[in-house]
Amino acid sequence: AAMAEDAEGVALVLQQLLGDDADIRVDGFSGGRLPPGTQISDIRIRYDQATAWSGGGPRVEIRTQPGGDRWRNNASLSVRDEALNARNPFSETRPSGQTRQYSWNLNGPIVKGHTGFSLSIEGSQAIENQAIRAAPPGGIYSNLIEQPSNRLNVWSRVDHSINPAQSIRVDFSRNGEHAYNQGLGEFDLPERAYSREASSGELRASHHATIRKRFVNDLRFTYGWLSSESFAKTAGRTIRVLDAFTSGGAQVQGGRSWQEFELENEIEFTARKVHQIHAEVSVDGIRYQGNELRNAAGTYTFASLTDFEAGLPTTFTQRLGDPSYRYALTRFGWSIVDDYRVRKDLILNLELSHAFQTHLDDWANLGPRVGANWTPSASARTTLRASVGMAYSYI
């Protein structure tokens, strides 16, 4: 009830309470956007720092409820203009840099208590400037080059409660970015510029179920992708004269991309009232590919204008070969944890995990762990925790 309504406030409260190294999961998913406080049904914190999933901090499990109590929306706009920009001493004109940032967030119940919807749109339009002061053979070149960029991020989520024992959730996000006249420095002529386009996205779906009032099962699926591509303004060999000018093509062409999926299933139940059992199995795969060309035509470097006019380069560098690549791998893992309450003031944490992946022959990677939580006195506010274990990381 005391949690902040906005997602930024929720993040601030958790950071103040737990620090920066907490593993925060929303409905079982790690990373991504935090929900507003009005959509949180409960927050659970586990302090088993030596578990296979731990990154050194506690694990925070946030469970949401569909929609919240009412519709909420907020919008923001920020503007930075060039009115207060100073003129670069090597440029005759004042830079025209500007930034426009905007966002809109909407969330609420479609069917109160059963179906909720959330939408977030964020974007920006910016124009930066690069001052160029170069000295090619034809004379001094001085100019101010605009570098515009645009960004748009869209995120949406639908929560639906099928019945009191089952609920589903679907998240979708997509991010796009375009930037122009990139890669320029103080001595680069405008022909050295290149443009860059990038996009990424993620689809998440989960099913939460309580079975026979005793077993809690979470099934989750994630699919994500990212791609980027560059386009040189001109083609051709690069000529670099130190402390004078750089001409020719940017020699940046092509791009890279990856796609990833992950399927997880967790089940939790209590046995004989003293064993809290938590079992998990997961499989994920990732595929990489790319064809990015860099410096394929080569670069001549001259120590001075005199050496350039005499045709005496200091070095010549060039990347040869086919830059195309494509590979994939799949990773598997499972773990089982038993939080055994020996006495009212003592809990033992017993865990066995196993992780393996393709491209590696060694699959016998069993990771045991044992831990203890002891409260010396029922009236005390102190709990002592100790844990030791071994875990394997994917590569």
Tab-separated table of C-alpha atoms in Angstrom, residues 130 132 145-147 179-196 230-231 238 240 246 248-252 294:
chain	number	residue	atom	x	y	z
A	130	GLN	CA	30.455	18.418	-35.227
A	132	ILE	CA	35.370	20.441	-38.633
A	145	ILE	CA	28.044	19.439	-39.755
A	146	GLU	CA	24.654	18.545	-38.310
A	147	GLN	CA	24.228	15.015	-36.945
A	179	ALA	CA	21.405	8.380	-36.845
A	180	TYR	CA	23.022	10.324	-39.689
A	181	ASN	CA	26.450	11.860	-40.395
A	182	GLN	CA	28.098	9.685	-37.780
A	183	GLY	CA	31.812	8.955	-37.365
A	184	LEU	CA	33.093	12.486	-38.013
A	185	GLY	CA	35.943	14.039	-36.052
A	186	GLU	CA	37.603	17.428	-36.062
A	187	PHE	CA	39.834	16.611	-39.065
A	188	ASP	CA	37.326	14.476	-41.057
A	189	LEU	CA	35.931	15.867	-44.278
A	190	PRO	CA	32.112	15.456	-44.661
A	191	GLU	CA	32.547	12.622	-47.196
A	192	ARG	CA	33.715	10.448	-44.271
A	193	ALA	CA	30.249	10.313	-42.700
A	194	TYR	CA	28.050	7.251	-42.446
A	195	SER	CA	24.504	6.539	-41.282
A	196	ARG	CA	23.371	3.899	-38.793
A	230	SER	CA	25.615	1.042	-41.319
A	231	PHE	CA	25.717	2.881	-44.658
A	238	THR	CA	40.864	6.504	-46.792
A	240	ARG	CA	44.691	10.229	-43.243
A	246	THR	CA	41.147	12.725	-43.323
A	248	GLY	CA	37.808	9.160	-48.474
A	249	GLY	CA	35.015	6.813	-47.545
A	250	ALA	CA	34.065	5.850	-44.013
A	251	GLN	CA	34.548	2.195	-45.011
A	252	VAL	CA	31.775	1.045	-42.687
A	294	ARG	CA	35.450	-2.136	-42.029
